[in-house]
mmCIF file of C-alpha atoms in Angstrom:
data_model
loop_
_atom_site.group_PDB
_atom_site.id
_atom_site.type_symbol
_atom_site.label_atom_id
_atom_site.label_comp_id
_atom_site.label_asym_id
_atom_site.label_seq_id
_atom_site.Cartn_x
_atom_site.Cartn_y
_atom_site.Cartn_z
ATOM 1 C CA MET L 231 -32.028 0.809 17.566
ATOM 2 C CA THR L 232 -29.856 3.298 15.649
ATOM 3 C CA TRP L 233 -28.751 4.172 12.134
ATOM 4 C CA LYS L 234 -26.140 1.416 12.533
ATOM 5 C CA ASP L 235 -28.957 -1.074 12.005
ATOM 6 C CA LEU L 236 -29.396 0.180 8.425
ATOM 7 C CA HIS L 237 -27.271 -0.970 5.512
ATOM 8 C CA PRO L 238 -23.946 0.928 5.067
ATOM 9 C CA GLY L 239 -25.057 2.813 1.971
ATOM 10 C CA ALA L 240 -28.086 4.211 3.768
ATOM 11 C CA ARG L 241 -25.958 5.266 6.747
ATOM 12 C CA LEU L 242 -23.475 7.023 4.448
ATOM 13 C CA CYS L 243 -26.304 8.845 2.691
ATOM 14 C CA LEU L 244 -27.827 10.037 5.976
ATOM 15 C CA GLU L 245 -24.490 11.112 7.417
ATOM 16 C CA SER L 246 -23.570 12.998 4.238
ATOM 17 C CA LEU L 247 -26.817 14.959 4.372
ATOM 18 C CA ARG L 248 -26.257 15.765 8.041
ATOM 19 C CA LEU L 249 -22.662 16.871 7.479
ATOM 20 C CA ALA L 250 -23.891 19.149 4.685
ATOM 21 C CA GLY L 251 -26.166 20.856 7.209
ATOM 22 C CA PHE L 252 -29.499 19.241 6.310
ATOM 23 C CA ALA L 253 -31.885 17.492 8.680
ATOM 24 C CA ALA L 254 -32.321 13.888 7.526
ATOM 25 C CA TYR L 255 -34.115 10.817 8.885
ATOM 26 C CA PRO L 256 -34.741 7.240 7.802
ATOM 27 C CA VAL L 257 -38.497 6.918 7.604
ATOM 28 C CA GLY L 258 -41.386 4.597 6.863
ATOM 29 C CA GLY L 259 -41.135 0.882 6.243
ATOM 30 C CA CYS L 260 -37.529 0.507 7.354
ATOM 31 C CA ILE L 261 -38.427 1.822 10.838
ATOM 32 C CA ARG L 262 -41.430 -0.480 10.983
ATOM 33 C CA ASP L 263 -39.233 -3.453 10.098
ATOM 34 C CA LEU L 264 -36.571 -2.542 12.670
ATOM 35 C CA LEU L 265 -39.216 -2.352 15.394
ATOM 36 C CA LEU L 266 -40.521 -5.757 14.303
ATOM 37 C CA GLY L 267 -37.019 -7.211 14.579
ATOM 38 C CA ARG L 268 -36.623 -7.596 10.829
ATOM 39 C CA VAL L 269 -33.694 -6.612 8.644
ATOM 40 C CA PRO L 270 -34.839 -3.629 6.542
ATOM 41 C CA GLY L 271 -34.525 -3.977 2.813
ATOM 42 C CA ASP L 272 -35.235 -0.682 1.074
ATOM 43 C CA VAL L 273 -34.452 2.465 3.060
ATOM 44 C CA ASP L 274 -36.342 5.714 2.496
ATOM 45 C CA VAL L 275 -34.924 8.994 3.749
ATOM 46 C CA CYS L 276 -36.745 12.281 4.300
ATOM 47 C CA THR L 277 -34.705 15.456 4.467
ATOM 48 C CA ALA L 278 -34.772 19.237 4.531
ATOM 49 C CA ALA L 279 -32.476 19.259 1.472
ATOM 50 C CA HIS L 280 -34.208 20.216 -1.767
ATOM 51 C CA PRO L 281 -33.812 17.810 -4.706
ATOM 52 C CA GLU L 282 -31.205 20.021 -6.391
ATOM 53 C CA ALA L 283 -29.070 19.963 -3.242
ATOM 54 C CA VAL L 284 -29.356 16.177 -3.013
ATOM 55 C CA MET L 285 -28.316 15.845 -6.677
ATOM 56 C CA ALA L 286 -25.331 18.101 -6.049
ATOM 57 C CA LEU L 287 -24.313 16.141 -2.963
ATOM 58 C CA PHE L 288 -24.582 12.738 -4.700
ATOM 59 C CA PRO L 289 -23.358 12.994 -8.313
ATOM 60 C CA ARG L 290 -24.627 9.523 -9.192
ATOM 61 C CA ALA L 291 -28.144 10.265 -7.960
ATOM 62 C CA VAL L 292 -31.060 9.664 -10.332
ATOM 63 C CA PRO L 293 -33.981 12.155 -10.463
ATOM 64 C CA THR L 294 -36.757 9.568 -10.161
ATOM 65 C CA GLY L 295 -39.449 12.053 -9.098
ATOM 66 C CA LEU L 296 -38.117 15.596 -9.004
ATOM 67 C CA GLN L 297 -41.587 17.150 -9.157
ATOM 68 C CA HIS L 298 -42.407 15.333 -5.923
ATOM 69 C CA GLY L 299 -39.015 15.948 -4.349
ATOM 70 C CA THR L 300 -37.682 12.417 -4.803
ATOM 71 C CA VAL L 301 -34.156 11.457 -5.817
ATOM 72 C CA THR L 302 -32.738 7.916 -5.810
ATOM 73 C CA VAL L 303 -29.188 7.596 -4.554
ATOM 74 C CA PRO L 304 -27.438 4.386 -5.667
ATOM 75 C CA THR L 305 -25.025 2.874 -3.146
ATOM 76 C CA GLU L 306 -22.984 -0.309 -3.044
ATOM 77 C CA THR L 307 -25.426 -1.869 -0.595
ATOM 78 C CA GLY L 308 -28.678 -0.753 -2.206
ATOM 79 C CA ASN L 309 -30.561 2.231 -3.534
ATOM 80 C CA VAL L 310 -31.757 4.903 -1.115
ATOM 81 C CA GLU L 311 -34.821 6.975 -1.992
ATOM 82 C CA VAL L 312 -34.351 10.516 -0.672
ATOM 83 C CA THR L 313 -37.407 12.790 -0.534
ATOM 84 C CA THR L 314 -37.604 16.395 0.582
ATOM 85 C CA PHE L 315 -39.965 17.281 3.454
ATOM 86 C CA ARG L 316 -43.112 18.332 1.635
ATOM 87 C CA ARG L 317 -46.725 19.388 1.752
ATOM 88 C CA GLU L 318 -49.165 18.134 -0.849
ATOM 89 C CA GLY L 319 -52.075 19.844 -2.578
ATOM 90 C CA GLY L 320 -55.230 18.205 -3.960
ATOM 91 C CA TYR L 321 -55.428 14.803 -5.643
ATOM 92 C CA ALA L 322 -57.626 15.167 -8.714
ATOM 93 C CA ASP L 323 -56.670 11.723 -10.042
ATOM 94 C CA SER L 324 -56.831 9.947 -6.647
ATOM 95 C CA ARG L 325 -53.216 8.927 -7.092
ATOM 96 C CA HIS L 326 -50.768 11.847 -7.403
ATOM 97 C CA PRO L 327 -50.761 15.246 -5.664
ATOM 98 C CA ASP L 328 -51.705 18.175 -7.899
ATOM 99 C CA ALA L 329 -49.055 20.327 -6.236
ATOM 100 C CA VAL L 330 -46.109 19.823 -3.917
ATOM 101 C CA THR L 331 -44.334 22.471 -1.853
ATOM 102 C CA PHE L 332 -41.101 22.031 0.059
ATOM 103 C CA ASP L 333 -41.934 24.310 2.969
ATOM 104 C CA ALA L 334 -42.609 21.573 5.507
ATOM 105 C CA GLY L 335 -40.805 19.992 8.434
ATOM 106 C CA LEU L 336 -40.704 16.433 9.700
ATOM 107 C CA ARG L 337 -44.108 16.642 11.434
ATOM 108 C CA GLU L 338 -45.910 17.773 8.273
ATOM 109 C CA ASP L 339 -44.074 15.183 6.224
ATOM 110 C CA LEU L 340 -45.072 12.316 8.522
ATOM 111 C CA ALA L 341 -48.668 13.554 8.638
ATOM 112 C CA ARG L 342 -49.115 13.030 4.881
ATOM 113 C CA ARG L 343 -48.193 9.325 5.027
ATOM 114 C CA ASP L 344 -50.585 6.418 4.654
ATOM 115 C CA PHE L 345 -50.607 4.291 7.818
ATOM 116 C CA THR L 346 -49.394 4.895 11.355
ATOM 117 C CA VAL L 347 -46.963 1.954 11.198
ATOM 118 C CA ASN L 348 -45.328 3.631 8.183
ATOM 119 C CA ALA L 349 -45.280 7.139 9.666
ATOM 120 C CA MET L 350 -42.295 6.873 11.990
ATOM 121 C CA ALA L 351 -38.761 8.241 11.683
ATOM 122 C CA LEU L 352 -35.497 7.559 13.505
ATOM 123 C CA SER L 353 -33.159 10.235 14.815
ATOM 124 C CA GLN L 354 -29.385 9.932 14.698
ATOM 125 C CA GLU L 355 -29.440 9.440 18.457
ATOM 126 C CA GLY L 356 -31.753 6.439 18.155
ATOM 127 C CA GLU L 357 -35.037 8.111 19.139
ATOM 128 C CA VAL L 358 -38.086 6.746 17.322
ATOM 129 C CA ILE L 359 -40.136 9.750 16.277
ATOM 130 C CA ASP L 360 -43.701 8.497 16.411
ATOM 131 C CA LEU L 361 -46.330 11.229 16.281
ATOM 132 C CA PHE L 362 -49.364 9.128 15.341
ATOM 133 C CA GLY L 363 -49.248 5.999 17.488
ATOM 134 C CA GLY L 364 -47.415 3.729 15.099
ATOM 135 C CA ARG L 365 -45.567 1.806 17.808
ATOM 136 C CA GLU L 366 -48.799 1.111 19.656
ATOM 137 C CA ASP L 367 -50.427 -0.133 16.452
ATOM 138 C CA LEU L 368 -47.414 -2.347 15.771
ATOM 139 C CA LYS L 369 -47.823 -3.904 19.207
ATOM 140 C CA GLY L 370 -51.543 -4.349 18.630
ATOM 141 C CA GLY L 371 -51.123 -5.688 15.103
ATOM 142 C CA VAL L 372 -53.298 -2.967 13.559
ATOM 143 C CA ILE L 373 -53.254 -1.199 10.189
ATOM 144 C CA ARG L 374 -54.671 2.296 10.780
ATOM 145 C CA CYS L 375 -54.672 5.329 8.508
ATOM 146 C CA VAL L 376 -52.840 8.461 9.589
ATOM 147 C CA GLY L 377 -55.581 10.992 10.277
ATOM 148 C CA GLU L 378 -58.907 10.753 8.445
ATOM 149 C CA PRO L 379 -59.067 7.478 6.444
ATOM 150 C CA ASP L 380 -61.538 8.786 3.846
ATOM 151 C CA LYS L 381 -59.107 11.590 3.055
ATOM 152 C CA ARG L 382 -56.116 9.247 2.889
ATOM 153 C CA PHE L 383 -57.874 6.918 0.435
ATOM 154 C CA SER L 384 -59.314 9.693 -1.713
ATOM 155 C CA GLU L 385 -55.824 11.174 -1.994
ATOM 156 C CA ASP L 386 -54.320 7.923 -3.230
ATOM 157 C CA ALA L 387 -56.599 4.994 -4.036
ATOM 158 C CA LEU L 388 -53.642 2.597 -4.127
ATOM 159 C CA ARG L 389 -53.501 2.892 -0.337
ATOM 160 C CA MET L 390 -56.569 0.661 -0.149
ATOM 161 C CA PHE L 391 -54.703 -2.163 -1.866
ATOM 162 C CA ARG L 392 -51.634 -1.473 0.266
ATOM 163 C CA ALA L 393 -53.683 -1.716 3.461
ATOM 164 C CA ILE L 394 -54.816 -5.214 2.561
ATOM 165 C CA ARG L 395 -51.365 -6.200 1.304
ATOM 166 C CA PHE L 396 -49.734 -5.116 4.585
ATOM 167 C CA ARG L 397 -52.376 -7.072 6.451
ATOM 168 C CA ALA L 398 -51.424 -10.175 4.449
ATOM 169 C CA GLN L 399 -47.689 -9.687 4.880
ATOM 170 C CA LEU L 400 -47.725 -8.757 8.567
ATOM 171 C CA GLY L 401 -50.708 -10.738 9.798
ATOM 172 C CA PHE L 402 -52.336 -7.566 11.141
ATOM 173 C CA THR L 403 -55.995 -6.542 11.221
ATOM 174 C CA LEU L 404 -57.547 -3.431 9.692
ATOM 175 C CA GLU L 405 -58.709 -0.872 12.242
ATOM 176 C CA GLU L 406 -62.487 -0.655 11.944
ATOM 177 C CA GLY L 407 -62.630 2.972 10.794
ATOM 178 C CA THR L 408 -59.960 2.248 8.181
ATOM 179 C CA ALA L 409 -61.826 -0.870 6.988
ATOM 180 C CA GLN L 410 -65.112 1.020 6.678
ATOM 181 C CA ALA L 411 -63.488 3.878 4.765
ATOM 182 C CA LEU L 412 -61.851 1.363 2.437
ATOM 183 C CA ARG L 413 -65.233 -0.084 1.504
ATOM 184 C CA ARG L 414 -66.758 3.388 1.084
ATOM 185 C CA ASN L 415 -64.005 4.461 -1.291
ATOM 186 C CA ALA L 416 -63.550 1.205 -3.218
ATOM 187 C CA ARG L 417 -65.025 2.754 -6.365
ATOM 188 C CA LEU L 418 -61.911 4.946 -6.659
ATOM 189 C CA ALA L 419 -59.881 1.853 -7.577
ATOM 190 C CA ASP L 420 -60.996 2.205 -11.187
ATOM 191 C CA LYS L 421 -58.725 5.263 -11.440
ATOM 192 C CA LEU L 422 -55.616 3.182 -10.807
ATOM 193 C CA SER L 423 -53.414 1.684 -13.477
ATOM 194 C CA ARG L 424 -53.738 -2.060 -13.792
ATOM 195 C CA GLU L 425 -49.968 -2.376 -13.461
ATOM 196 C CA ARG L 426 -50.235 -1.021 -9.913
ATOM 197 C CA ILE L 427 -53.185 -3.250 -9.089
ATOM 198 C CA ARG L 428 -51.388 -6.312 -10.418
ATOM 199 C CA ALA L 429 -48.300 -5.499 -8.303
ATOM 200 C CA GLU L 430 -50.301 -5.232 -5.066
ATOM 201 C CA MET L 431 -52.308 -8.365 -5.803
ATOM 202 C CA GLU L 432 -49.139 -10.309 -6.543
ATOM 203 C CA LYS L 433 -47.423 -9.172 -3.344
ATOM 204 C CA THR L 434 -50.513 -10.313 -1.462
ATOM 205 C CA LEU L 435 -50.610 -13.673 -3.247
ATOM 206 C CA LEU L 436 -46.917 -14.239 -2.479
ATOM 207 C CA SER L 437 -47.345 -13.360 1.212
ATOM 208 C CA PRO L 438 -47.669 -15.915 4.046
ATOM 209 C CA ARG L 439 -51.447 -15.277 3.897
ATOM 210 C CA PRO L 440 -52.365 -15.315 0.184
ATOM 211 C CA GLN L 441 -56.044 -15.850 0.995
ATOM 212 C CA VAL L 442 -56.256 -12.220 2.162
ATOM 213 C CA VAL L 443 -56.497 -11.277 -1.531
ATOM 214 C CA GLY L 444 -60.154 -12.228 -1.021
ATOM 215 C CA GLU L 445 -60.574 -9.030 0.995
ATOM 216 C CA MET L 446 -59.756 -7.004 -2.109
ATOM 217 C CA ILE L 447 -62.612 -8.824 -3.828
ATOM 218 C CA ALA L 448 -65.027 -8.520 -0.889
ATOM 219 C CA ALA L 449 -64.366 -4.784 -0.545
ATOM 220 C CA GLY L 450 -65.176 -4.210 -4.222
ATOM 221 C CA LEU L 451 -61.690 -3.048 -5.220
ATOM 222 C CA LEU L 452 -61.699 -5.326 -8.270
ATOM 223 C CA ASP L 453 -65.320 -4.890 -9.364
ATOM 224 C CA HIS L 454 -64.296 -2.808 -12.374
ATOM 225 C CA ILE L 455 -62.045 -5.599 -13.639
ATOM 226 C CA TYR L 456 -64.018 -8.811 -13.121
ATOM 227 C CA ALA L 457 -67.302 -10.035 -11.633
ATOM 228 C CA PHE L 458 -66.080 -12.575 -9.104
ATOM 229 C CA PRO L 459 -68.434 -15.402 -8.057
ATOM 230 C CA ALA L 460 -68.955 -14.668 -4.367
ATOM 231 C CA GLU L 461 -69.309 -18.318 -3.345
ATOM 232 C CA LEU L 462 -65.805 -19.085 -4.647
ATOM 233 C CA CYS L 463 -64.048 -16.146 -3.000
ATOM 234 C CA ARG L 464 -64.572 -16.865 0.667
ATOM 235 C CA GLU L 465 -61.316 -16.547 2.535
ATOM 236 C CA GLU L 466 -61.418 -20.115 3.797
ATOM 237 C CA ARG L 467 -61.779 -21.451 0.244
ATOM 238 C CA LEU L 468 -58.887 -19.314 -0.927
ATOM 239 C CA ALA L 469 -56.770 -20.362 2.051
ATOM 240 C CA GLU L 470 -57.385 -24.040 1.341
ATOM 241 C CA SER L 471 -56.444 -23.614 -2.318
ATOM 242 C CA LEU L 472 -53.581 -21.123 -2.144
ATOM 243 C CA ARG L 473 -51.582 -21.694 1.040
ATOM 244 C CA SER L 474 -50.450 -25.155 0.009
ATOM 245 C CA LEU L 475 -49.034 -23.880 -3.289
ATOM 246 C CA PRO L 476 -45.368 -22.905 -3.701
ATOM 247 C CA PRO L 477 -44.895 -19.141 -3.096
ATOM 248 C CA THR L 478 -44.143 -18.396 -6.749
ATOM 249 C CA ALA L 479 -46.010 -16.008 -8.990
ATOM 250 C CA GLU L 480 -46.788 -18.790 -11.469
ATOM 251 C CA ALA L 481 -48.220 -21.180 -8.892
ATOM 252 C CA ARG L 482 -50.182 -18.645 -6.837
ATOM 253 C CA TRP L 483 -51.666 -16.799 -9.829
ATOM 254 C CA ARG L 484 -52.619 -20.115 -11.432
ATOM 255 C CA GLY L 485 -54.319 -21.281 -8.249
ATOM 256 C CA PHE L 486 -56.153 -17.977 -7.851
ATOM 257 C CA CYS L 487 -57.343 -17.916 -11.463
ATOM 258 C CA GLU L 488 -58.425 -21.572 -11.448
ATOM 259 C CA LEU L 489 -60.487 -21.098 -8.296
ATOM 260 C CA THR L 490 -62.140 -17.768 -9.151
ATOM 261 C CA GLY L 491 -62.233 -17.868 -12.936
ATOM 262 C CA PHE L 492 -60.294 -14.601 -13.027
ATOM 263 C CA PRO L 493 -58.740 -14.090 -16.486
ATOM 264 C CA ILE L 494 -55.037 -13.349 -16.074
ATOM 265 C CA SER L 495 -55.234 -11.441 -19.379
ATOM 266 C CA ALA L 496 -57.281 -8.774 -17.544
ATOM 267 C CA LEU L 497 -54.013 -7.543 -16.020
ATOM 268 C CA PRO L 498 -50.748 -6.592 -17.705
ATOM 269 C CA VAL L 499 -48.442 -9.554 -17.035
ATOM 270 C CA GLU L 500 -45.365 -10.919 -18.749
ATOM 271 C CA ARG L 501 -45.933 -13.454 -21.505
ATOM 272 C CA LYS L 502 -44.141 -16.135 -19.484
ATOM 273 C CA LEU L 503 -46.471 -15.704 -16.510
ATOM 274 C CA ARG L 504 -49.583 -15.579 -18.677
ATOM 275 C CA ARG L 505 -48.555 -18.790 -20.422
ATOM 276 C CA ALA L 506 -47.816 -20.489 -17.091
ATOM 277 C CA VAL L 507 -51.317 -19.590 -15.869
ATOM 278 C CA GLU L 508 -53.256 -20.309 -19.068
ATOM 279 C CA HIS L 509 -51.242 -23.348 -20.174
ATOM 280 C CA PRO L 510 -49.736 -24.919 -17.054
ATOM 281 C CA GLU L 511 -49.328 -28.232 -18.868
ATOM 282 C CA ALA L 512 -46.710 -26.781 -21.218
ATOM 283 C CA ALA L 513 -43.980 -26.886 -18.569
ATOM 284 C CA VAL L 514 -44.899 -30.444 -17.561
ATOM 285 C CA ILE L 515 -44.958 -32.059 -21.015
ATOM 286 C CA PRO L 516 -41.135 -32.284 -21.328
ATOM 287 C CA THR L 517 -41.000 -34.060 -17.945
ATOM 288 C CA LEU L 518 -43.588 -36.760 -18.733
ATOM 289 C CA ALA L 519 -42.398 -40.322 -18.239
ATOM 290 C CA LEU L 520 -43.938 -41.123 -21.628
ATOM 291 C CA SER L 521 -42.092 -39.292 -24.401
ATOM 292 C CA ALA L 522 -43.457 -38.443 -27.836
ATOM 293 C CA GLN L 523 -41.536 -41.442 -29.176
ATOM 294 C CA ASP L 524 -43.216 -43.681 -26.581
ATOM 295 C CA LEU L 525 -46.606 -42.405 -27.688
ATOM 296 C CA MET L 526 -45.766 -43.100 -31.315
ATOM 297 C CA ALA L 527 -44.796 -46.654 -30.353
ATOM 298 C CA LEU L 528 -48.218 -46.979 -28.757
ATOM 299 C CA GLY L 529 -49.851 -46.152 -32.102
ATOM 300 C CA LEU L 530 -50.503 -42.412 -31.771
ATOM 301 C CA SER L 531 -49.464 -39.841 -34.346
ATOM 302 C CA GLY L 532 -49.680 -36.137 -35.152
ATOM 303 C CA PRO L 533 -52.409 -34.219 -33.303
ATOM 304 C CA ALA L 534 -53.261 -37.278 -31.227
ATOM 305 C CA ILE L 535 -49.806 -37.166 -29.619
ATOM 306 C CA SER L 536 -50.193 -33.486 -28.705
ATOM 307 C CA ALA L 537 -53.665 -34.087 -27.272
ATOM 308 C CA ALA L 538 -52.452 -37.049 -25.229
ATOM 309 C CA GLN L 539 -49.465 -35.084 -23.879
ATOM 310 C CA LYS L 540 -51.698 -32.230 -22.792
ATOM 311 C CA ARG L 541 -54.173 -34.514 -21.003
ATOM 312 C CA LEU L 542 -51.407 -36.469 -19.304
ATOM 313 C CA ALA L 543 -49.615 -33.285 -18.234
ATOM 314 C CA LEU L 544 -52.785 -31.843 -16.705
ATOM 315 C CA HIS L 545 -53.246 -35.076 -14.778
ATOM 316 C CA VAL L 546 -49.638 -35.031 -13.550
ATOM 317 C CA LEU L 547 -50.085 -31.445 -12.384
ATOM 318 C CA GLU L 548 -52.765 -32.722 -10.019
ATOM 319 C CA LYS L 549 -51.034 -36.006 -9.153
ATOM 320 C CA PRO L 550 -47.262 -35.798 -9.657
ATOM 321 C CA GLU L 551 -46.853 -39.276 -8.190
ATOM 322 C CA ASP L 552 -48.556 -40.728 -11.290
ATOM 323 C CA ASN L 553 -45.730 -39.642 -13.574
ATOM 324 C CA THR L 554 -44.470 -43.156 -14.337
ATOM 325 C CA LYS L 555 -44.622 -45.049 -17.616
ATOM 326 C CA GLU L 556 -46.889 -47.721 -16.202
ATOM 327 C CA LYS L 557 -49.465 -45.324 -14.743
ATOM 328 C CA LEU L 558 -49.489 -43.030 -17.758
ATOM 329 C CA LYS L 559 -50.030 -46.009 -20.070
ATOM 330 C CA LYS L 560 -53.024 -47.049 -17.967
ATOM 331 C CA LEU L 561 -54.396 -43.505 -18.154
ATOM 332 C CA LEU L 562 -54.114 -43.555 -21.928
#
């Protein structure tokens, strides 16, 4: 496993930093994916170069987080997020560091990361730099915080959602100390923006194990948004309802909301998605075997046609095989 396994733009970025005299390593999720035999998508790079040096080296770079040392370098094969080795101060808002200093090396930079499987780097020679047991946890299928889990979650409450999301995507289990700390710190979730919460929930719902979203509910991460009925949120109920649905945001959110009663309007979502969840029949009405003209011929008019279309569409959502003129006429 070497830098050659990364996309060409990422390799060029790393090599340019090295040629300019700066230590640089691909880090995080891309290393995890390579070790799992997957093709990495996004590539993150950590480097000794300060943001100003990165901007000077890559004229097209975008300062996406200068205060935190992050610059995004666009390449023909994908964006590369380049972040300076850093230390972080306190986290008053349980999301962002109060202060960042660029006086760290690779070890300090890896030590600030969330989970062991995301705290590995790759040298130019192909050595996996794993200081916290990430490879062992990958083999064991375990999500474990780097260092003290209570500290990791109090620093950034979004890590609790990410832990469960990674579990859903990878099929891993939460290490017991990490799981206990997650439940102890669940109250901190109310400090997060609902945009961030929605994103993590959606990634979980679209994963191969959408039912794992129930662990966010069971841990109390969503208590400040909605009072979920416990009897409806058991993982086996969610699995039965969600896994058979197409892996689209519309289908999975609709299934989740129908089962739990969760109001999609409690989260910031696009109008199209909200309409698909709240009015699923709207997309089916144009496909009904009985058209509005057919309904008029059957003696319906005005509001009665609209009401009939809605009822028929809701039925067809449940039983698509009934979408024939004969069966719909019988239903009417």
